[in-house]
Short mmCIF file of N, CA and C in Angstrom, two decimals:
data_model
loop_
_atom_site.label_atom_id
_atom_site.label_comp_id
_atom_site.label_asym_id
_atom_site.label_seq_id
_atom_site.Cartn_x
_atom_site.Cartn_y
_atom_site.Cartn_z
N MET L 19 0.83 -1.16 0.00
CA MET L 19 0.00 0.00 0.00
C MET L 19 0.90 1.25 0.00
N ARG L 20 0.48 2.26 -0.80
CA ARG L 20 1.26 3.49 -0.92
C ARG L 20 0.93 4.42 0.23
N THR L 21 1.95 5.07 0.71
CA THR L 21 1.75 6.02 1.80
C THR L 21 1.27 7.35 1.23
N LEU L 22 0.79 8.16 2.12
CA LEU L 22 0.32 9.49 1.72
C LEU L 22 1.45 10.28 1.08
N ARG L 23 2.63 10.14 1.64
CA ARG L 23 3.79 10.85 1.10
C ARG L 23 4.07 10.40 -0.33
N ASP L 24 4.00 9.13 -0.62
CA ASP L 24 4.23 8.62 -1.98
C ASP L 24 3.20 9.18 -2.95
N ARG L 25 1.95 9.25 -2.50
CA ARG L 25 0.89 9.79 -3.37
C ARG L 25 1.11 11.27 -3.66
N VAL L 26 1.49 12.06 -2.65
CA VAL L 26 1.72 13.49 -2.83
C VAL L 26 2.93 13.70 -3.75
N GLU L 27 4.00 12.96 -3.55
CA GLU L 27 5.18 13.10 -4.40
C GLU L 27 4.89 12.76 -5.85
N SER L 28 3.97 11.88 -6.09
CA SER L 28 3.66 11.49 -7.47
C SER L 28 2.88 12.57 -8.22
N VAL L 29 2.16 13.43 -7.51
CA VAL L 29 1.39 14.48 -8.18
C VAL L 29 2.09 15.84 -8.13
N MET L 30 3.21 15.97 -7.44
CA MET L 30 3.92 17.25 -7.31
C MET L 30 4.33 17.84 -8.66
N PRO L 31 4.89 17.07 -9.59
CA PRO L 31 5.26 17.70 -10.88
C PRO L 31 4.04 18.28 -11.60
N ALA L 32 2.94 17.58 -11.59
CA ALA L 32 1.73 18.08 -12.24
C ALA L 32 1.19 19.30 -11.51
N LEU L 33 1.20 19.27 -10.18
CA LEU L 33 0.72 20.40 -9.38
C LEU L 33 1.61 21.63 -9.61
N SER L 34 2.90 21.45 -9.72
CA SER L 34 3.82 22.57 -9.99
C SER L 34 3.50 23.19 -11.34
N ALA L 35 3.24 22.37 -12.35
CA ALA L 35 2.92 22.89 -13.68
C ALA L 35 1.61 23.67 -13.66
N VAL L 36 0.61 23.19 -12.93
CA VAL L 36 -0.68 23.88 -12.83
C VAL L 36 -0.51 25.23 -12.14
N VAL L 37 0.26 25.29 -11.06
CA VAL L 37 0.48 26.54 -10.34
C VAL L 37 1.24 27.53 -11.23
N ALA L 38 2.27 27.09 -11.92
CA ALA L 38 3.04 27.98 -12.80
C ALA L 38 2.17 28.51 -13.92
N SER L 39 1.34 27.67 -14.49
CA SER L 39 0.44 28.11 -15.56
C SER L 39 -0.57 29.13 -15.06
N ALA L 40 -1.11 28.89 -13.86
CA ALA L 40 -2.07 29.84 -13.29
C ALA L 40 -1.43 31.20 -13.03
N LEU L 41 -0.20 31.21 -12.54
CA LEU L 41 0.51 32.47 -12.32
C LEU L 41 0.77 33.20 -13.63
N ALA L 42 1.21 32.46 -14.64
CA ALA L 42 1.47 33.08 -15.94
C ALA L 42 0.19 33.64 -16.54
N LEU L 43 -0.89 32.88 -16.47
CA LEU L 43 -2.17 33.35 -17.01
C LEU L 43 -2.66 34.58 -16.26
N GLY L 44 -2.50 34.59 -14.94
CA GLY L 44 -2.89 35.76 -14.16
C GLY L 44 -2.08 36.99 -14.54
N GLY L 45 -0.78 36.82 -14.73
CA GLY L 45 0.07 37.93 -15.13
C GLY L 45 -0.30 38.47 -16.50
N LEU L 46 -0.52 37.58 -17.45
CA LEU L 46 -0.92 38.01 -18.80
C LEU L 46 -2.28 38.70 -18.79
N THR L 47 -3.19 38.21 -17.97
CA THR L 47 -4.50 38.85 -17.86
C THR L 47 -4.37 40.26 -17.32
N ALA L 48 -3.55 40.45 -16.29
CA ALA L 48 -3.35 41.78 -15.73
C ALA L 48 -2.67 42.71 -16.75
N TRP L 49 -1.69 42.19 -17.49
CA TRP L 49 -0.99 42.98 -18.50
C TRP L 49 -1.95 43.43 -19.59
N THR L 50 -2.81 42.53 -20.04
CA THR L 50 -3.79 42.85 -21.07
C THR L 50 -4.81 43.86 -20.55
N ALA L 51 -5.30 43.64 -19.32
CA ALA L 51 -6.30 44.54 -18.75
C ALA L 51 -5.74 45.95 -18.57
N ALA L 52 -4.43 46.06 -18.34
CA ALA L 52 -3.80 47.37 -18.17
C ALA L 52 -3.59 48.07 -19.51
N GLY L 53 -3.86 47.38 -20.61
CA GLY L 53 -3.73 48.00 -21.93
C GLY L 53 -2.35 47.91 -22.52
N ALA L 54 -1.46 47.11 -21.94
CA ALA L 54 -0.10 47.04 -22.44
C ALA L 54 0.10 45.96 -23.49
N ALA L 55 -0.75 44.98 -23.55
CA ALA L 55 -0.57 43.89 -24.50
C ALA L 55 -1.21 44.22 -25.84
N GLY L 56 -0.52 43.90 -26.89
CA GLY L 56 -1.10 44.03 -28.23
C GLY L 56 -1.32 45.45 -28.68
N THR L 57 -0.62 46.41 -28.11
CA THR L 57 -0.79 47.79 -28.55
C THR L 57 0.53 48.25 -29.17
N PRO L 58 0.65 48.10 -30.47
CA PRO L 58 1.90 48.48 -31.14
C PRO L 58 2.05 49.99 -31.20
N ALA L 59 3.17 50.40 -31.74
CA ALA L 59 3.38 51.83 -31.97
C ALA L 59 2.31 52.33 -32.93
N GLU L 60 1.82 53.53 -32.69
CA GLU L 60 0.85 54.19 -33.58
C GLU L 60 1.48 55.50 -34.01
N LEU L 61 2.00 55.51 -35.24
CA LEU L 61 2.84 56.61 -35.69
C LEU L 61 2.11 57.58 -36.60
N GLU L 62 2.43 58.86 -36.42
CA GLU L 62 1.93 59.93 -37.29
C GLU L 62 3.11 60.82 -37.64
N VAL L 63 3.29 61.09 -38.93
CA VAL L 63 4.38 61.95 -39.38
C VAL L 63 3.80 63.30 -39.79
N THR L 64 4.32 64.38 -39.19
CA THR L 64 3.84 65.72 -39.48
C THR L 64 5.03 66.66 -39.65
N HIS L 65 4.74 67.89 -40.01
CA HIS L 65 5.75 68.95 -40.09
C HIS L 65 6.99 68.54 -40.87
N ALA L 66 6.77 67.93 -42.04
CA ALA L 66 7.90 67.53 -42.90
C ALA L 66 8.40 68.76 -43.65
N ARG L 67 9.70 69.03 -43.51
CA ARG L 67 10.31 70.21 -44.14
C ARG L 67 11.60 69.81 -44.83
N LEU L 68 11.76 70.20 -46.08
CA LEU L 68 13.01 70.02 -46.81
C LEU L 68 13.64 71.40 -46.94
N LEU L 69 14.84 71.54 -46.42
CA LEU L 69 15.51 72.84 -46.47
C LEU L 69 16.02 73.10 -47.88
N GLN L 70 15.67 74.25 -48.42
CA GLN L 70 16.13 74.60 -49.76
C GLN L 70 17.66 74.59 -49.75
N PRO L 71 18.26 73.86 -50.69
CA PRO L 71 19.73 73.79 -50.70
C PRO L 71 20.34 75.16 -50.98
N PHE L 72 21.55 75.35 -50.50
CA PHE L 72 22.29 76.56 -50.82
C PHE L 72 22.62 76.54 -52.30
N PRO L 73 22.79 77.69 -52.92
CA PRO L 73 23.08 77.74 -54.37
C PRO L 73 24.28 76.86 -54.74
N GLY L 74 24.10 76.11 -55.82
CA GLY L 74 25.16 75.23 -56.31
C GLY L 74 25.30 73.91 -55.58
N ARG L 75 24.41 73.63 -54.64
CA ARG L 75 24.48 72.39 -53.85
C ARG L 75 23.27 71.50 -54.15
N GLU L 76 23.48 70.20 -54.15
CA GLU L 76 22.37 69.26 -54.30
C GLU L 76 22.02 68.57 -52.99
N SER L 77 22.87 68.73 -51.98
CA SER L 77 22.59 68.07 -50.70
C SER L 77 21.94 69.05 -49.74
N THR L 78 21.05 68.50 -48.92
CA THR L 78 20.36 69.31 -47.92
C THR L 78 19.78 68.38 -46.86
N ALA L 79 19.06 68.96 -45.94
CA ALA L 79 18.45 68.18 -44.85
C ALA L 79 16.93 68.20 -44.96
N VAL L 80 16.33 67.10 -44.49
CA VAL L 80 14.88 66.99 -44.36
C VAL L 80 14.60 66.67 -42.90
N VAL L 81 13.59 67.32 -42.35
CA VAL L 81 13.22 67.06 -40.96
C VAL L 81 11.75 66.67 -40.89
N PHE L 82 11.42 65.83 -39.92
CA PHE L 82 10.06 65.35 -39.71
C PHE L 82 9.78 65.37 -38.22
N THR L 83 8.51 65.43 -37.86
CA THR L 83 8.07 65.17 -36.50
C THR L 83 7.30 63.86 -36.55
N VAL L 84 7.76 62.88 -35.77
CA VAL L 84 7.10 61.57 -35.73
C VAL L 84 6.54 61.39 -34.33
N THR L 85 5.22 61.34 -34.23
CA THR L 85 4.53 61.18 -32.95
C THR L 85 4.04 59.75 -32.81
N ASN L 86 4.31 59.15 -31.66
CA ASN L 86 3.91 57.78 -31.38
C ASN L 86 2.88 57.80 -30.26
N SER L 87 1.62 57.54 -30.58
CA SER L 87 0.58 57.51 -29.55
C SER L 87 0.35 56.10 -29.02
N GLY L 88 1.14 55.13 -29.47
CA GLY L 88 1.01 53.75 -29.02
C GLY L 88 1.83 53.47 -27.77
N ASN L 89 1.73 52.23 -27.31
CA ASN L 89 2.41 51.82 -26.08
C ASN L 89 3.71 51.07 -26.33
N ALA L 90 4.20 51.05 -27.56
CA ALA L 90 5.44 50.35 -27.87
C ALA L 90 6.41 51.31 -28.57
N ASP L 91 7.69 51.20 -28.22
CA ASP L 91 8.72 51.97 -28.91
C ASP L 91 8.84 51.48 -30.35
N ASP L 92 9.37 52.33 -31.21
CA ASP L 92 9.72 51.93 -32.58
C ASP L 92 10.97 52.69 -32.96
N ARG L 93 11.52 52.39 -34.12
CA ARG L 93 12.73 53.05 -34.60
C ARG L 93 12.56 53.39 -36.06
N LEU L 94 12.89 54.63 -36.42
CA LEU L 94 12.97 55.03 -37.82
C LEU L 94 14.27 54.46 -38.36
N VAL L 95 14.18 53.64 -39.43
CA VAL L 95 15.38 52.96 -39.92
C VAL L 95 15.82 53.45 -41.30
N SER L 96 14.91 54.03 -42.09
CA SER L 96 15.33 54.56 -43.39
C SER L 96 14.24 55.46 -43.95
N VAL L 97 14.65 56.25 -44.95
CA VAL L 97 13.75 57.19 -45.61
C VAL L 97 14.06 57.14 -47.11
N THR L 98 13.02 57.13 -47.94
CA THR L 98 13.22 57.15 -49.38
C THR L 98 12.32 58.21 -50.00
N SER L 99 12.68 58.58 -51.24
CA SER L 99 11.88 59.52 -52.01
C SER L 99 12.27 59.36 -53.47
N PRO L 100 11.29 59.47 -54.38
CA PRO L 100 11.63 59.42 -55.80
C PRO L 100 12.41 60.67 -56.24
N ALA L 101 12.46 61.69 -55.40
CA ALA L 101 13.14 62.94 -55.74
C ALA L 101 14.61 62.98 -55.30
N VAL L 102 15.07 61.91 -54.63
CA VAL L 102 16.45 61.93 -54.13
C VAL L 102 17.22 60.70 -54.61
N ASP L 103 18.54 60.89 -54.75
CA ASP L 103 19.42 59.77 -55.09
C ASP L 103 19.85 59.00 -53.86
N ALA L 104 19.96 59.69 -52.73
CA ALA L 104 20.38 59.06 -51.49
C ALA L 104 19.75 59.79 -50.31
N ALA L 105 19.45 59.03 -49.27
CA ALA L 105 18.92 59.60 -48.02
C ALA L 105 19.56 58.84 -46.86
N MET L 106 20.13 59.59 -45.91
CA MET L 106 20.83 58.98 -44.79
C MET L 106 20.41 59.66 -43.49
N LEU L 107 20.09 58.86 -42.49
CA LEU L 107 19.81 59.42 -41.17
C LEU L 107 21.12 59.94 -40.58
N SER L 108 21.07 61.14 -40.04
CA SER L 108 22.27 61.71 -39.45
C SER L 108 21.95 62.40 -38.15
N GLN L 109 23.00 62.65 -37.40
CA GLN L 109 22.85 63.29 -36.10
C GLN L 109 24.10 64.12 -35.82
N ASP L 110 23.90 65.31 -35.28
CA ASP L 110 25.04 66.12 -34.89
C ASP L 110 25.64 65.54 -33.62
N ALA L 111 26.97 65.48 -33.59
CA ALA L 111 27.69 65.00 -32.41
C ALA L 111 28.64 66.10 -31.95
N ASP L 112 28.84 66.18 -30.67
CA ASP L 112 29.72 67.20 -30.10
C ASP L 112 31.16 66.97 -30.58
N ALA L 113 31.75 68.01 -31.15
CA ALA L 113 33.15 67.93 -31.60
C ALA L 113 34.06 68.75 -30.70
N GLY L 114 33.53 69.25 -29.59
CA GLY L 114 34.32 70.04 -28.66
C GLY L 114 34.41 71.49 -29.07
N GLU L 115 34.75 72.33 -28.12
CA GLU L 115 34.92 73.76 -28.35
C GLU L 115 33.71 74.38 -29.05
N SER L 116 32.52 74.04 -28.59
CA SER L 116 31.26 74.57 -29.13
C SER L 116 31.06 74.26 -30.61
N ALA L 117 31.60 73.16 -31.07
CA ALA L 117 31.45 72.75 -32.47
C ALA L 117 30.74 71.41 -32.52
N ALA L 118 30.15 71.13 -33.67
CA ALA L 118 29.48 69.85 -33.86
C ALA L 118 29.92 69.26 -35.19
N ARG L 119 29.82 67.96 -35.29
CA ARG L 119 30.09 67.29 -36.55
C ARG L 119 28.95 66.32 -36.83
N MET L 120 28.69 66.12 -38.10
CA MET L 120 27.60 65.24 -38.50
C MET L 120 28.10 63.80 -38.54
N GLN L 121 27.28 62.89 -38.02
CA GLN L 121 27.61 61.47 -38.12
C GLN L 121 26.36 60.72 -38.58
N MET L 122 26.55 59.71 -39.41
CA MET L 122 25.43 58.90 -39.87
C MET L 122 25.04 57.94 -38.76
N VAL L 123 23.74 57.68 -38.64
CA VAL L 123 23.23 56.76 -37.63
C VAL L 123 22.35 55.72 -38.32
N ALA L 124 22.26 54.55 -37.74
CA ALA L 124 21.48 53.46 -38.34
C ALA L 124 19.99 53.64 -38.13
N SER L 125 19.60 54.32 -37.04
CA SER L 125 18.18 54.48 -36.75
C SER L 125 18.00 55.60 -35.74
N ALA L 126 16.73 55.99 -35.57
CA ALA L 126 16.38 57.01 -34.58
C ALA L 126 15.17 56.51 -33.80
N GLU L 127 15.24 56.61 -32.48
CA GLU L 127 14.17 56.09 -31.62
C GLU L 127 12.93 56.97 -31.67
N VAL L 128 11.78 56.29 -31.74
CA VAL L 128 10.48 56.93 -31.59
C VAL L 128 9.85 56.30 -30.34
N PRO L 129 9.96 56.97 -29.19
CA PRO L 129 9.52 56.34 -27.94
C PRO L 129 8.00 56.18 -27.86
N ALA L 130 7.58 55.17 -27.12
CA ALA L 130 6.16 54.97 -26.86
C ALA L 130 5.59 56.21 -26.20
N ARG L 131 4.41 56.63 -26.64
CA ARG L 131 3.75 57.82 -26.11
C ARG L 131 4.67 59.05 -26.14
N GLY L 132 5.52 59.11 -27.17
CA GLY L 132 6.48 60.21 -27.26
C GLY L 132 6.64 60.69 -28.70
N THR L 133 7.65 61.53 -28.91
CA THR L 133 7.85 62.17 -30.20
C THR L 133 9.32 62.18 -30.58
N LEU L 134 9.59 61.91 -31.83
CA LEU L 134 10.91 62.14 -32.43
C LEU L 134 10.79 63.47 -33.16
N GLU L 135 11.42 64.49 -32.62
CA GLU L 135 11.37 65.84 -33.19
C GLU L 135 12.70 66.09 -33.89
N MET L 136 12.71 66.00 -35.21
CA MET L 136 13.94 66.20 -35.97
C MET L 136 14.20 67.70 -36.16
N THR L 137 15.50 68.04 -36.15
CA THR L 137 15.92 69.41 -36.42
C THR L 137 17.21 69.36 -37.23
N PRO L 138 17.53 70.44 -37.95
CA PRO L 138 18.80 70.46 -38.68
C PRO L 138 20.01 70.46 -37.74
N TYR L 139 19.78 70.66 -36.44
CA TYR L 139 20.87 70.73 -35.47
C TYR L 139 20.88 69.53 -34.53
N GLY L 140 20.16 68.50 -34.89
CA GLY L 140 20.08 67.28 -34.08
C GLY L 140 20.00 66.09 -35.00
N THR L 141 18.90 65.39 -34.95
CA THR L 141 18.66 64.27 -35.85
C THR L 141 17.91 64.79 -37.07
N ASP L 142 18.38 64.42 -38.26
CA ASP L 142 17.72 64.80 -39.50
C ASP L 142 18.00 63.75 -40.56
N VAL L 143 17.56 64.00 -41.78
CA VAL L 143 17.83 63.11 -42.90
C VAL L 143 18.58 63.92 -43.94
N MET L 144 19.80 63.51 -44.24
CA MET L 144 20.58 64.18 -45.28
C MET L 144 20.22 63.54 -46.62
N VAL L 145 19.93 64.39 -47.62
CA VAL L 145 19.51 63.88 -48.93
C VAL L 145 20.35 64.51 -50.04
N GLU L 146 20.52 63.75 -51.11
CA GLU L 146 21.12 64.23 -52.36
C GLU L 146 19.98 64.32 -53.36
N LEU L 147 19.62 65.55 -53.73
CA LEU L 147 18.49 65.76 -54.64
C LEU L 147 18.84 65.39 -56.08
N ARG L 148 17.87 64.84 -56.80
CA ARG L 148 18.05 64.52 -58.22
C ARG L 148 17.94 65.76 -59.10
N ASN L 149 17.01 66.64 -58.72
CA ASN L 149 16.73 67.84 -59.50
C ASN L 149 16.58 69.03 -58.55
N PRO L 150 16.77 70.24 -59.07
CA PRO L 150 16.55 71.42 -58.22
C PRO L 150 15.11 71.47 -57.72
N VAL L 151 14.94 72.07 -56.55
CA VAL L 151 13.61 72.24 -55.97
C VAL L 151 13.33 73.72 -55.80
N LYS L 152 12.05 74.06 -55.66
CA LYS L 152 11.64 75.45 -55.49
C LYS L 152 10.91 75.61 -54.16
N LEU L 153 11.02 76.80 -53.59
CA LEU L 153 10.29 77.10 -52.36
C LEU L 153 8.81 76.81 -52.55
N GLY L 154 8.21 76.20 -51.55
CA GLY L 154 6.79 75.89 -51.60
C GLY L 154 6.46 74.57 -52.28
N GLN L 155 7.42 73.97 -52.96
CA GLN L 155 7.20 72.68 -53.62
C GLN L 155 7.02 71.59 -52.56
N ARG L 156 6.23 70.58 -52.87
CA ARG L 156 6.02 69.45 -51.96
C ARG L 156 6.70 68.22 -52.55
N ILE L 157 7.52 67.56 -51.75
CA ILE L 157 8.32 66.41 -52.18
C ILE L 157 7.85 65.18 -51.39
N PRO L 158 7.47 64.08 -52.08
CA PRO L 158 7.02 62.89 -51.36
C PRO L 158 8.18 62.13 -50.70
N PHE L 159 7.94 61.65 -49.50
CA PHE L 159 8.91 60.83 -48.76
C PHE L 159 8.18 59.66 -48.12
N THR L 160 8.87 58.53 -48.01
CA THR L 160 8.35 57.38 -47.28
C THR L 160 9.33 57.06 -46.16
N LEU L 161 8.80 56.98 -44.94
CA LEU L 161 9.61 56.67 -43.76
C LEU L 161 9.36 55.22 -43.39
N TYR L 162 10.44 54.49 -43.11
CA TYR L 162 10.35 53.06 -42.78
C TYR L 162 10.78 52.86 -41.32
N PHE L 163 10.00 52.04 -40.62
CA PHE L 163 10.20 51.81 -39.21
C PHE L 163 10.49 50.34 -38.94
N ALA L 164 11.18 50.05 -37.84
CA ALA L 164 11.56 48.69 -37.50
C ALA L 164 10.36 47.80 -37.24
N GLN L 165 9.32 48.32 -36.60
CA GLN L 165 8.16 47.51 -36.22
C GLN L 165 6.90 47.85 -37.01
N SER L 166 6.69 49.10 -37.29
CA SER L 166 5.46 49.54 -37.96
C SER L 166 5.64 49.54 -39.47
N GLY L 167 4.54 49.69 -40.16
CA GLY L 167 4.59 49.78 -41.61
C GLY L 167 5.13 51.13 -42.05
N PRO L 168 5.43 51.26 -43.34
CA PRO L 168 5.93 52.54 -43.85
C PRO L 168 4.86 53.63 -43.79
N VAL L 169 5.31 54.87 -43.65
CA VAL L 169 4.42 56.03 -43.61
C VAL L 169 4.88 56.99 -44.70
N THR L 170 3.95 57.39 -45.56
CA THR L 170 4.26 58.31 -46.65
C THR L 170 3.74 59.70 -46.31
N THR L 171 4.55 60.71 -46.61
CA THR L 171 4.19 62.09 -46.34
C THR L 171 4.79 62.97 -47.42
N GLU L 172 4.50 64.25 -47.38
CA GLU L 172 5.12 65.22 -48.29
C GLU L 172 5.84 66.27 -47.47
N ALA L 173 7.07 66.55 -47.88
CA ALA L 173 7.86 67.59 -47.22
C ALA L 173 7.75 68.88 -48.02
N LEU L 174 7.53 69.96 -47.33
CA LEU L 174 7.44 71.29 -47.93
C LEU L 174 8.84 71.87 -48.03
N VAL L 175 9.20 72.39 -49.21
CA VAL L 175 10.51 73.02 -49.39
C VAL L 175 10.45 74.42 -48.78
N VAL L 176 11.35 74.68 -47.81
CA VAL L 176 11.37 75.95 -47.08
C VAL L 176 12.79 76.50 -47.03
N ARG L 177 12.89 77.80 -46.69
CA ARG L 177 14.20 78.41 -46.44
C ARG L 177 14.78 77.81 -45.17
N HIS L 178 16.07 77.90 -45.01
CA HIS L 178 16.73 77.36 -43.81
C HIS L 178 16.19 77.97 -42.53
N THR L 179 15.74 79.17 -42.59
CA THR L 179 15.23 79.85 -41.39
C THR L 179 13.78 79.47 -41.07
N GLU L 180 13.13 78.68 -41.95
CA GLU L 180 11.72 78.36 -41.78
C GLU L 180 11.46 76.88 -41.53
N TRP L 181 12.45 76.13 -41.06
CA TRP L 181 12.28 74.70 -40.89
C TRP L 181 11.44 74.33 -39.69
N SER L 182 11.28 75.21 -38.74
CA SER L 182 10.62 74.88 -37.48
C SER L 182 9.22 74.32 -37.70
N SER L 183 8.89 73.32 -36.86
CA SER L 183 7.56 72.71 -36.95
C SER L 183 6.52 73.53 -36.21
N ARG L 184 6.93 74.57 -35.52
CA ARG L 184 5.97 75.35 -34.72
C ARG L 184 5.55 76.60 -35.43
#
C-alpha cells in the first residue's frame, strides 16, 4: 500500500505545472487589462520640411516630426523619395569647443507615447536631390520603421530659417 507521502510526491510535478500556468495566465491577464498587450506603436508623421539647398548644392536636410501615440517603442530605420538619389539618417555630435560634426546613424528612436522631433541641429535626414527644388514645392517621402509599416508624407521646401515645426 502506498503512503500518503508517496501519493503526494507522485502528483507534485503536475501540481507545480498547474500553479506555474495559473501564475502566468494571471500575469498576462493583468498585463492585457492594463492595456499594455497588443498595442503596437501608432505613428503619425507631421511637419515635414526640406531645407532649400544653398546655391550650387544638391545636398540638404529633411526634418520630420514623428509622434507615437502607441504603447510600444519603434525606430525610424530609413527614408526614401523618388526625388532623391540618397537619403541617410544623421545626427550632430559634439566635436568640442562649441562645435558639432555630423555622423550617420542606423536608426532614430520613436519612444512609446512620445515624439521624435527632428531638427537640422540634431537628428535629420541628409539627402542628395536629383533635380533642383523650389520654395513651396512638396516632395514625397516614405519613412520606414523597425516595427510599424511605412508612412508616406510630403515635405514642404522651405528656407533654412523656416524649418521649425511650430
